[in-house]
């Protein structure tokens, strides 16, 4: 969460621990399914602990930046989505929230003195070994955080660290039998043979009119129009309000401290009259909209009735009235005849009443003809390539990866130029190989088929194995393995007793 923590081993261990909790706990959470709800401010919550959308975006950006650096800048949003970074970011935050709730229920707490002590020990905020307040404040400005936000995050990190330390004391020391039985399988390395299969060019794929129409009939429910709604709205314009000289003077007197220039001097009233008049009129338009809320809901006043369609951009209803995509998304979660809270406009406020939700219909065949053709060609390419892969798998001859790899050694090899040159010769990118190896190491078969997101298929086969004679850190690896088993039981407890609610769509 905090960059400086990543530079210290103790904090790195805890961060990895959080990621493990988040990963193995994912099975107990409905990602993008039953836990989904609508909320404008929160990404998720665990009990009374709220996870803001801002925190989620910051967590995602941290993971994205780490991946960008890891792959040498050869990384983009599409790859991030395929790796599930958006889900991982929320997993991590939920894991923190679950652990924080767990700690609170145990009565654990971090004092202000402990937060202050940890803050002053951060090397990035020190000059000549002493805490420098100016450097701290400069850092906060650079990342757009307030002091209370940073120190609250720090308090959470300290609390999670305390939970970590207490739990780790419960794991017994590694015995000689455990060391032997666990470390040997971890250091078995495989040598792979690969063959990359690429789809036929689109120009070589023929699609008839009858095939296209059949494909449409089979899949038309996938191509629905955007949601339609019938709404009734009234906009209360600030231009229709008034602001007397007396009201302007009183408003200025109450809020004079807000009108200071760069030197800290209060701006004279005569330079602010137009600005204050607009603010007063805007406030009156808001009050008028609130006053008429129940009247519109109860059909005592009438507005303009129109049909609208969900939009990814700003939707203009009239020259003074606009709905944002988020405004329109709000209709999904309210009942018919409900009224949204007043929506701010540049020139006033708008009340919107949902009259009817109109079920979306499939788009017409002609309107999506080219999209259908493209998707059917892609399907034929995939089907043909899968058939070829299945036919060749048993007897294929491919390129051999010169280095032996295992789940423990791949990350180190990925940083070596010789290894990457070998990959390039075979026609496999490091990210693709990482995902492929994840599949291969979890399979009981020595050969298999891996389908990449860019349309390629890779045939792979383990052709030999070896036991790494230079294995190091065996004690730590075995202890980590035991920790993982312990954490599987712990995550079951967390998911049972601290179930998250998710308010953003992750699909």
Coordinates of C-alpha atoms in Angstrom, one line a residue:
X1 CA 0.0 0.0 0.0
X2 CA 2.8 2.4 0.9
X3 CA 5.8 2.5 -1.4
X4 CA 8.3 2.9 1.4
X5 CA 7.1 -0.3 3.1
X6 CA 8.1 -2.3 0.0
X7 CA 11.7 -1.4 0.6
X8 CA 11.9 -3.1 4.0
X9 CA 11.9 -6.9 4.3
X10 CA 9.5 -7.1 7.3
X11 CA 6.9 -5.0 5.6
X12 CA 7.4 -7.0 2.3
X13 CA 6.8 -10.3 4.1
X14 CA 3.5 -8.8 5.5
X15 CA 2.5 -7.5 2.1
X16 CA 3.1 -10.9 0.5
X17 CA 1.1 -12.5 3.4
X18 CA -1.8 -10.1 2.6
X19 CA -1.7 -11.1 -1.0
X20 CA -1.7 -14.8 -0.1
X21 CA -4.8 -14.2 2.2
X22 CA -6.4 -12.3 -0.6
X23 CA -5.7 -15.0 -3.2
X24 CA -6.7 -18.1 -1.3
X25 CA -9.7 -16.3 0.1
X26 CA -11.0 -15.4 -3.3
X27 CA -12.9 -18.7 -3.5
X28 CA -15.2 -17.6 -0.7
X29 CA -16.1 -14.3 -2.3
X30 CA -18.6 -13.6 -5.1
X31 CA -16.5 -11.5 -7.5
X32 CA -18.9 -9.5 -9.6
X33 CA -21.8 -11.7 -8.8
X34 CA -24.1 -11.9 -5.8
X35 CA -22.2 -9.4 -3.8
X36 CA -22.6 -6.7 -6.3
X37 CA -24.6 -3.6 -5.4
X38 CA -24.9 0.1 -6.3
X39 CA -23.1 2.7 -4.3
X40 CA -21.6 6.0 -5.5
X41 CA -18.8 6.3 -2.9
X42 CA -17.7 2.8 -1.9
X43 CA -15.9 0.0 -3.7
X44 CA -16.7 -2.5 -1.0
X45 CA -17.1 -2.8 2.7
X46 CA -16.4 -5.4 5.4
X47 CA -18.6 -4.9 8.4
X48 CA -18.3 -1.2 9.4
X49 CA -15.0 -0.8 7.5
X50 CA -15.5 1.0 4.1
X51 CA -13.2 0.7 1.1
X52 CA -13.5 3.8 -1.0
X53 CA -13.3 3.9 -4.7
X54 CA -10.3 6.2 -4.3
X55 CA -8.5 3.6 -2.3
X56 CA -9.4 0.9 -4.9
X57 CA -8.0 3.1 -7.7
X58 CA -4.8 3.7 -5.8
X59 CA -4.4 0.0 -5.1
X60 CA -5.0 -0.8 -8.7
X61 CA -2.5 1.8 -9.9
X62 CA 0.2 0.4 -7.6
X63 CA -0.2 -3.1 -9.0
X64 CA -0.3 -1.7 -12.5
X65 CA 3.0 0.3 -12.0
X66 CA 4.6 -2.8 -10.5
X67 CA 3.7 -4.9 -13.5
X68 CA 4.8 -2.1 -15.9
X69 CA 8.2 -2.1 -14.2
X70 CA 8.4 -5.9 -14.1
X71 CA 7.8 -6.3 -17.8
X72 CA 10.1 -3.5 -18.8
X73 CA 7.4 -1.1 -19.9
X74 CA 5.9 -3.8 -22.3
X75 CA 2.5 -3.7 -20.5
X76 CA -0.9 -2.2 -21.0
X77 CA -4.5 -2.1 -19.7
X78 CA -5.5 -5.1 -21.8
X79 CA -2.8 -7.2 -20.2
X80 CA -3.7 -5.8 -16.8
X81 CA -7.3 -7.0 -17.3
X82 CA -6.3 -10.4 -18.5
X83 CA -4.1 -10.8 -15.4
X84 CA -7.0 -9.7 -13.2
X85 CA -5.2 -6.8 -11.6
X86 CA -8.5 -5.0 -11.0
X87 CA -9.8 -8.0 -9.0
X88 CA -6.4 -8.5 -7.2
X89 CA -6.5 -4.8 -6.1
X90 CA -9.9 -5.2 -4.5
X91 CA -8.9 -8.6 -3.0
X92 CA -5.9 -7.0 -1.2
X93 CA -8.0 -4.2 0.2
X94 CA -10.7 -6.7 1.4
X95 CA -8.1 -8.8 3.0
X96 CA -6.8 -5.8 4.9
X97 CA -10.3 -4.9 6.0
X98 CA -11.0 -8.5 7.1
X99 CA -7.8 -8.5 9.2
X100 CA -8.5 -5.1 10.6
X101 CA -12.0 -6.3 11.7
X102 CA -10.5 -9.5 13.2
X103 CA -7.9 -7.4 15.1
X104 CA -10.6 -5.1 16.5
X105 CA -12.7 -8.0 17.7
X106 CA -9.7 -9.3 19.6
X107 CA -9.3 -5.9 21.2
X108 CA -6.1 -5.0 19.4
X109 CA -5.4 -1.3 18.8
X110 CA -2.6 0.9 17.8
X111 CA -2.0 4.0 19.9
X112 CA -1.2 7.5 18.6
X113 CA 2.2 7.2 20.1
X114 CA 2.9 4.0 18.1
X115 CA 1.8 5.7 14.9
X116 CA 4.0 8.8 15.6
X117 CA 7.0 6.6 16.3
X118 CA 6.5 4.6 13.1
X119 CA 6.0 7.8 11.1
X120 CA 9.2 9.4 12.4
X121 CA 11.2 6.2 11.5
X122 CA 10.4 6.3 7.8
X123 CA 13.7 6.9 6.1
X124 CA 12.1 8.8 3.2
X125 CA 11.0 11.5 5.7
X126 CA 14.4 11.9 7.4
X127 CA 17.2 14.3 7.0
X128 CA 20.5 13.4 8.7
X129 CA 18.7 10.7 10.7
X130 CA 16.0 13.0 12.0
X131 CA 12.3 13.3 11.0
X132 CA 11.7 16.3 8.7
X133 CA 8.1 17.6 8.7
X134 CA 8.6 19.5 5.5
X135 CA 9.6 16.4 3.6
X136 CA 6.6 14.6 5.0
X137 CA 4.3 17.3 3.9
X138 CA 6.0 17.6 0.5
X139 CA 5.4 13.8 0.0
X140 CA 1.7 14.2 0.9
X141 CA 1.3 17.0 -1.6
X142 CA 3.0 14.9 -4.3
X143 CA 0.6 12.0 -3.9
X144 CA -2.5 14.0 -3.1
X145 CA -3.1 12.7 0.4
X146 CA -4.1 14.4 3.6
X147 CA -2.2 13.8 6.9
X148 CA -5.1 12.0 8.5
X149 CA -5.4 9.7 5.5
X150 CA -1.8 8.7 5.5
X151 CA -1.6 8.2 9.2
X152 CA -4.8 6.2 9.2
X153 CA -3.3 3.9 6.5
X154 CA -0.1 3.7 8.7
X155 CA -2.2 2.7 11.7
X156 CA -3.9 0.0 9.7
X157 CA -0.5 -1.3 8.5
X158 CA 0.8 -1.5 12.1
X159 CA -2.4 -3.3 13.2
X160 CA -2.1 -5.9 10.4
X161 CA 1.6 -6.3 11.3
X162 CA 0.6 -7.1 14.9
X163 CA -1.9 -9.6 13.8
X164 CA 0.7 -11.2 11.5
X165 CA 3.3 -11.5 14.3
X166 CA 0.8 -13.0 16.7
X167 CA -0.4 -15.6 14.2
X168 CA 3.1 -16.5 13.1
X169 CA 4.0 -17.4 16.7
X170 CA 1.4 -20.2 16.4
X171 CA 3.3 -22.0 13.7
X172 CA 5.8 -24.6 15.1
X173 CA 9.4 -24.8 13.9
X174 CA 10.2 -26.9 10.9
X175 CA 11.3 -30.5 11.6
X176 CA 13.9 -32.4 9.6
X177 CA 11.2 -34.7 8.2
X178 CA 9.2 -31.7 7.0
X179 CA 12.2 -30.1 5.5
X180 CA 13.0 -33.2 3.4
X181 CA 9.4 -34.1 2.4
X182 CA 8.5 -30.5 1.3
X183 CA 11.7 -29.0 0.0
X184 CA 12.5 -31.8 -2.6
X185 CA 9.2 -31.3 -4.6
X186 CA 9.7 -27.6 -4.5
X187 CA 13.1 -27.8 -6.2
X188 CA 12.2 -30.2 -9.0
X189 CA 12.8 -28.3 -12.3
X190 CA 11.3 -29.1 -15.7
X191 CA 12.6 -28.6 -19.2
X192 CA 9.9 -27.7 -21.7
X193 CA 9.3 -28.2 -25.5
X194 CA 7.0 -25.7 -27.1
X195 CA 5.2 -25.2 -30.4
X196 CA 3.4 -22.0 -31.2
X197 CA 0.3 -22.3 -33.4
X198 CA -1.1 -19.2 -35.0
X199 CA -4.6 -18.8 -36.5
X200 CA -5.2 -18.6 -40.3
X201 CA -5.4 -15.0 -41.6
X202 CA -9.0 -13.6 -41.5
X203 CA -8.9 -13.2 -45.3
X204 CA -8.6 -17.0 -45.6
X205 CA -11.8 -17.6 -43.7
X206 CA -15.1 -17.7 -45.7
X207 CA -18.4 -16.8 -44.1
X208 CA -21.7 -17.3 -46.0
X209 CA -24.9 -15.3 -45.6
X210 CA -26.7 -18.3 -44.2
X211 CA -23.9 -19.0 -41.6
X212 CA -24.0 -15.3 -40.6
X213 CA -27.8 -15.4 -40.0
X214 CA -27.6 -18.7 -38.2
X215 CA -24.9 -17.3 -35.9
X216 CA -27.1 -14.2 -35.2
X217 CA -30.1 -16.3 -34.3
X218 CA -28.0 -18.4 -31.9
X219 CA -26.4 -15.4 -30.2
X220 CA -28.7 -12.4 -30.6
X221 CA -29.3 -12.2 -26.9
X222 CA -25.7 -11.2 -26.5
X223 CA -26.3 -8.1 -28.7
X224 CA -28.9 -6.3 -26.8
X225 CA -29.6 -2.6 -27.1
X226 CA -28.6 -0.5 -24.2
X227 CA -31.1 -0.1 -21.4
X228 CA -34.0 2.2 -22.1
X229 CA -35.9 4.3 -19.5
X230 CA -38.9 6.5 -19.6
X231 CA -38.3 9.5 -17.3
X232 CA -40.0 12.7 -16.2
X233 CA -37.8 15.6 -15.3
X234 CA -37.9 19.2 -14.2
X235 CA -34.9 21.6 -14.1
X236 CA -35.0 24.5 -11.6
X237 CA -32.8 27.2 -13.2
X238 CA -30.7 29.6 -11.1
X239 CA -31.5 32.2 -13.8
X240 CA -35.1 32.2 -12.6
X241 CA -34.0 33.0 -9.0
X242 CA -33.2 36.4 -7.6
X243 CA -30.5 37.8 -5.3
X244 CA -31.0 41.1 -3.6
X245 CA -28.3 43.6 -2.6
X246 CA -29.0 42.9 1.0
X247 CA -28.7 39.1 0.5
X248 CA -25.4 39.6 -1.4
X249 CA -24.0 41.7 1.5
X250 CA -25.1 39.2 4.1
X251 CA -23.7 36.2 2.2
X252 CA -20.4 38.1 1.8
X253 CA -20.2 38.8 5.5
X254 CA -20.8 35.2 6.4
X255 CA -18.2 33.8 3.9
X256 CA -15.7 36.6 3.6
X257 CA -12.8 34.4 4.7
X258 CA -13.4 32.2 1.7
X259 CA -12.6 35.0 -0.7
X260 CA -8.9 35.6 -0.2
X261 CA -6.3 36.4 -2.8
X262 CA -2.8 34.9 -3.2
X263 CA -1.5 37.3 -0.5
X264 CA -4.1 36.3 2.0
X265 CA -6.1 39.5 1.7
X266 CA -9.9 39.4 1.5
X267 CA -11.2 40.4 -1.9
X268 CA -13.5 43.5 -1.7
X269 CA -17.3 42.9 -2.1
X270 CA -17.6 45.1 -5.3
X271 CA -15.4 42.6 -7.1
X272 CA -17.4 39.7 -6.0
X273 CA -21.0 40.8 -6.4
X274 CA -21.7 38.8 -9.6
X275 CA -20.0 35.7 -8.3
X276 CA -21.9 35.8 -5.0
X277 CA -25.2 36.5 -6.8
X278 CA -24.7 33.3 -8.9
X279 CA -24.0 31.3 -5.7
X280 CA -27.1 32.6 -4.0
X281 CA -29.3 31.9 -7.0
X282 CA -27.8 28.4 -7.3
X283 CA -28.5 27.7 -3.6
X284 CA -32.1 28.9 -4.1
X285 CA -32.5 26.6 -7.1
X286 CA -31.4 23.7 -5.0
X287 CA -33.9 24.6 -2.2
X288 CA -36.7 24.9 -4.8
X289 CA -35.8 21.5 -6.2
X290 CA -35.9 19.9 -2.7
X291 CA -39.2 21.6 -2.0
X292 CA -40.7 20.0 -5.1
X293 CA -39.3 16.6 -4.7
X294 CA -42.4 15.0 -3.1
X295 CA -44.7 16.9 -5.5
X296 CA -43.1 15.3 -8.5
X297 CA -43.0 11.9 -6.8
X298 CA -46.8 12.2 -6.0
X299 CA -47.8 13.5 -9.4
X300 CA -48.8 16.9 -8.1
X301 CA -46.6 18.7 -10.6
X302 CA -45.8 17.6 -14.1
X303 CA -42.4 17.7 -15.9
X304 CA -41.1 16.7 -19.3
X305 CA -41.5 13.1 -20.3
X306 CA -39.0 11.5 -22.6
X307 CA -37.4 8.1 -23.4
X308 CA -33.7 7.8 -22.9
X309 CA -31.0 5.2 -23.5
X310 CA -28.0 4.3 -21.4
X311 CA -25.0 6.2 -22.6
X312 CA -21.2 6.2 -22.0
X313 CA -21.1 10.0 -22.5
X314 CA -22.9 13.0 -21.2
X315 CA -26.6 12.8 -22.3
X316 CA -28.3 16.1 -23.2
X317 CA -32.0 16.4 -22.3
X318 CA -32.3 20.1 -23.2
X319 CA -29.8 23.0 -23.3
X320 CA -29.8 23.3 -19.5
X321 CA -30.1 19.7 -18.5
X322 CA -27.6 16.8 -18.8
X323 CA -27.4 13.3 -17.3
X324 CA -24.0 11.6 -16.7
X325 CA -23.5 7.9 -17.2
X326 CA -23.5 7.4 -13.4
X327 CA -26.8 9.3 -13.2
X328 CA -28.4 6.9 -15.7
X329 CA -26.8 3.9 -14.0
X330 CA -28.7 4.9 -10.9
X331 CA -32.0 3.9 -12.6
X332 CA -31.0 0.2 -12.5
X333 CA -31.3 0.1 -8.7
X334 CA -34.4 2.1 -8.0
X335 CA -38.1 1.2 -8.4
X336 CA -40.4 2.8 -11.0
X337 CA -42.0 6.1 -9.9
X338 CA -39.0 6.8 -7.6
X339 CA -37.3 10.2 -7.9
X340 CA -33.5 10.7 -7.8
X341 CA -32.0 13.3 -5.4
X342 CA -31.5 16.7 -7.1
X343 CA -28.9 16.5 -9.8
X344 CA -26.6 19.5 -10.1
X345 CA -26.4 21.3 -13.4
X346 CA -24.3 24.2 -14.5
X347 CA -27.4 26.5 -14.2
X348 CA -29.4 24.9 -11.5
X349 CA -30.7 21.5 -10.3
X350 CA -32.8 18.8 -11.9
X351 CA -35.3 16.3 -10.4
X352 CA -35.7 13.1 -12.4
X353 CA -38.5 10.6 -11.9
X354 CA -38.2 7.1 -13.3
X355 CA -41.5 6.2 -15.0
X356 CA -40.7 2.9 -16.7
X357 CA -37.8 0.5 -17.3
X358 CA -38.0 -0.7 -20.9
X359 CA -36.5 -4.2 -21.4
X360 CA -33.7 -4.1 -24.0
X361 CA -34.3 -5.8 -27.3
X362 CA -31.7 -7.6 -29.5
X363 CA -30.1 -5.2 -32.1
X364 CA -31.3 -5.9 -35.6
X365 CA -29.2 -8.2 -37.8
X366 CA -28.4 -5.4 -40.3
X367 CA -27.2 -3.0 -37.7
X368 CA -24.5 -5.4 -36.4
X369 CA -23.8 -7.3 -39.6
X370 CA -20.1 -6.4 -39.7
X371 CA -19.6 -7.1 -36.0
X372 CA -21.2 -10.5 -36.5
X373 CA -19.0 -11.3 -39.4
X374 CA -15.9 -10.3 -37.4
X375 CA -16.9 -12.4 -34.5
X376 CA -17.8 -15.4 -36.6
X377 CA -14.5 -15.3 -38.4
X378 CA -12.7 -15.1 -35.0
X379 CA -14.8 -18.1 -33.8
X380 CA -13.8 -20.1 -37.0
X381 CA -10.2 -19.2 -36.4
X382 CA -10.3 -20.4 -32.8
X383 CA -12.2 -23.6 -33.6
X384 CA -9.8 -24.5 -36.5
X385 CA -6.8 -23.8 -34.3
X386 CA -8.1 -25.9 -31.4
X387 CA -8.7 -28.8 -33.8
X388 CA -5.2 -28.5 -35.1
X389 CA -3.8 -28.4 -31.6
X390 CA -5.7 -31.5 -30.5
X391 CA -4.5 -33.3 -33.6
X392 CA -0.8 -32.4 -33.2
X393 CA -0.5 -32.6 -29.4
X394 CA 0.6 -36.2 -29.1
X395 CA 3.4 -36.1 -31.7
X396 CA 4.4 -32.4 -32.1
X397 CA 8.0 -31.4 -32.6
X398 CA 8.8 -28.0 -31.3
X399 CA 11.5 -25.7 -29.9
X400 CA 13.2 -26.7 -26.6
X401 CA 13.6 -24.1 -23.9
X402 CA 17.3 -24.5 -22.9
X403 CA 16.8 -23.5 -19.3
X404 CA 15.1 -25.7 -16.7
X405 CA 12.3 -23.8 -14.8
X406 CA 10.1 -24.3 -11.8
X407 CA 7.6 -22.1 -9.9
X408 CA 10.5 -21.0 -7.7
X409 CA 13.0 -20.1 -10.4
X410 CA 10.9 -18.6 -13.2
X411 CA 10.9 -15.1 -11.7
X412 CA 14.7 -15.0 -11.5
X413 CA 15.1 -16.4 -15.0
X414 CA 12.7 -13.8 -16.4
X415 CA 15.2 -11.1 -15.6
X416 CA 18.0 -12.8 -17.6
X417 CA 18.7 -11.6 -21.2
X418 CA 19.8 -15.1 -22.3
X419 CA 16.5 -16.6 -21.1
X420 CA 14.5 -13.9 -22.9
X421 CA 16.4 -14.3 -26.1
X422 CA 15.6 -18.0 -26.0
X423 CA 11.9 -17.1 -25.5
X424 CA 12.0 -14.7 -28.4
X425 CA 13.4 -17.4 -30.7
X426 CA 10.6 -19.7 -29.7
X427 CA 8.0 -17.0 -30.2
X428 CA 6.7 -16.7 -26.6
X429 CA 6.5 -13.5 -24.6
X430 CA 7.5 -13.6 -20.8
X431 CA 3.9 -12.8 -19.7
X432 CA 2.5 -15.6 -21.9
X433 CA 5.1 -18.0 -20.5
X434 CA 4.3 -17.1 -16.9
X435 CA 0.6 -17.9 -17.4
X436 CA 1.4 -21.0 -19.4
X437 CA 3.7 -22.3 -16.6
X438 CA 1.1 -21.6 -14.0
X439 CA -1.2 -24.0 -16.0
X440 CA 1.5 -26.6 -16.6
X441 CA 2.7 -26.8 -13.0
X442 CA -0.9 -27.3 -11.7
X443 CA -1.6 -30.1 -14.2
X444 CA -0.9 -33.8 -13.7
X445 CA -0.2 -34.3 -17.4
X446 CA 3.3 -33.8 -18.9
X447 CA 1.8 -32.1 -22.0
X448 CA -1.0 -29.8 -22.7
X449 CA -2.5 -26.9 -24.7
X450 CA -2.4 -23.3 -23.6
X451 CA -4.7 -20.7 -25.3
X452 CA -3.4 -17.2 -25.1
X453 CA -5.5 -14.0 -25.1
X454 CA -4.1 -12.8 -28.4
X455 CA -5.4 -15.8 -30.4
X456 CA -2.3 -18.0 -30.3
X457 CA -2.2 -21.6 -29.0
X458 CA 0.9 -23.1 -27.5
X459 CA 1.5 -26.8 -27.3
X460 CA 3.9 -27.7 -24.5
X461 CA 5.5 -30.9 -23.2
X462 CA 7.8 -31.6 -20.2
X463 CA 10.7 -33.5 -21.8
X464 CA 13.0 -33.9 -18.7
X465 CA 13.3 -33.1 -15.0
X466 CA 16.1 -32.4 -12.6
X467 CA 16.6 -31.6 -8.9
X468 CA 18.2 -28.3 -8.5
X469 CA 21.5 -29.0 -6.5
X470 CA 22.0 -25.4 -5.6
X471 CA 18.7 -24.9 -3.8
X472 CA 19.0 -22.2 -1.1
X473 CA 16.7 -20.9 1.6
X474 CA 15.2 -24.3 2.1
X475 CA 14.2 -23.6 5.7
X476 CA 12.4 -20.4 4.7
X477 CA 10.6 -22.1 1.7
X478 CA 9.4 -25.0 3.9
X479 CA 8.2 -22.5 6.6
X480 CA 6.4 -20.5 3.9
X481 CA 4.7 -23.7 2.7
X482 CA 3.5 -24.4 6.2
X483 CA 2.3 -20.8 6.5
X484 CA 0.2 -21.2 3.4
X485 CA -1.5 -24.3 4.8
X486 CA -2.2 -22.4 8.1
X487 CA -3.5 -19.4 6.1
X488 CA -6.0 -21.6 4.2
X489 CA -7.7 -22.4 7.5
X490 CA -7.5 -18.8 8.6
X491 CA -9.0 -17.4 5.4
X492 CA -12.0 -19.8 5.8
X493 CA -12.6 -18.2 9.2
X494 CA -12.2 -14.7 7.9
X495 CA -14.6 -15.3 5.0
X496 CA -17.2 -16.9 7.2
X497 CA -17.1 -14.2 9.9
X498 CA -16.2 -11.1 7.9
X499 CA -18.0 -11.4 4.6
X500 CA -17.4 -8.5 2.2
X501 CA -20.0 -6.6 0.2
X502 CA -18.8 -5.4 -3.2
X503 CA -20.3 -2.3 -4.8
X504 CA -18.4 -2.1 -8.1
X505 CA -18.7 -4.3 -11.2
X506 CA -15.5 -6.3 -11.7
X507 CA -16.4 -8.3 -14.9

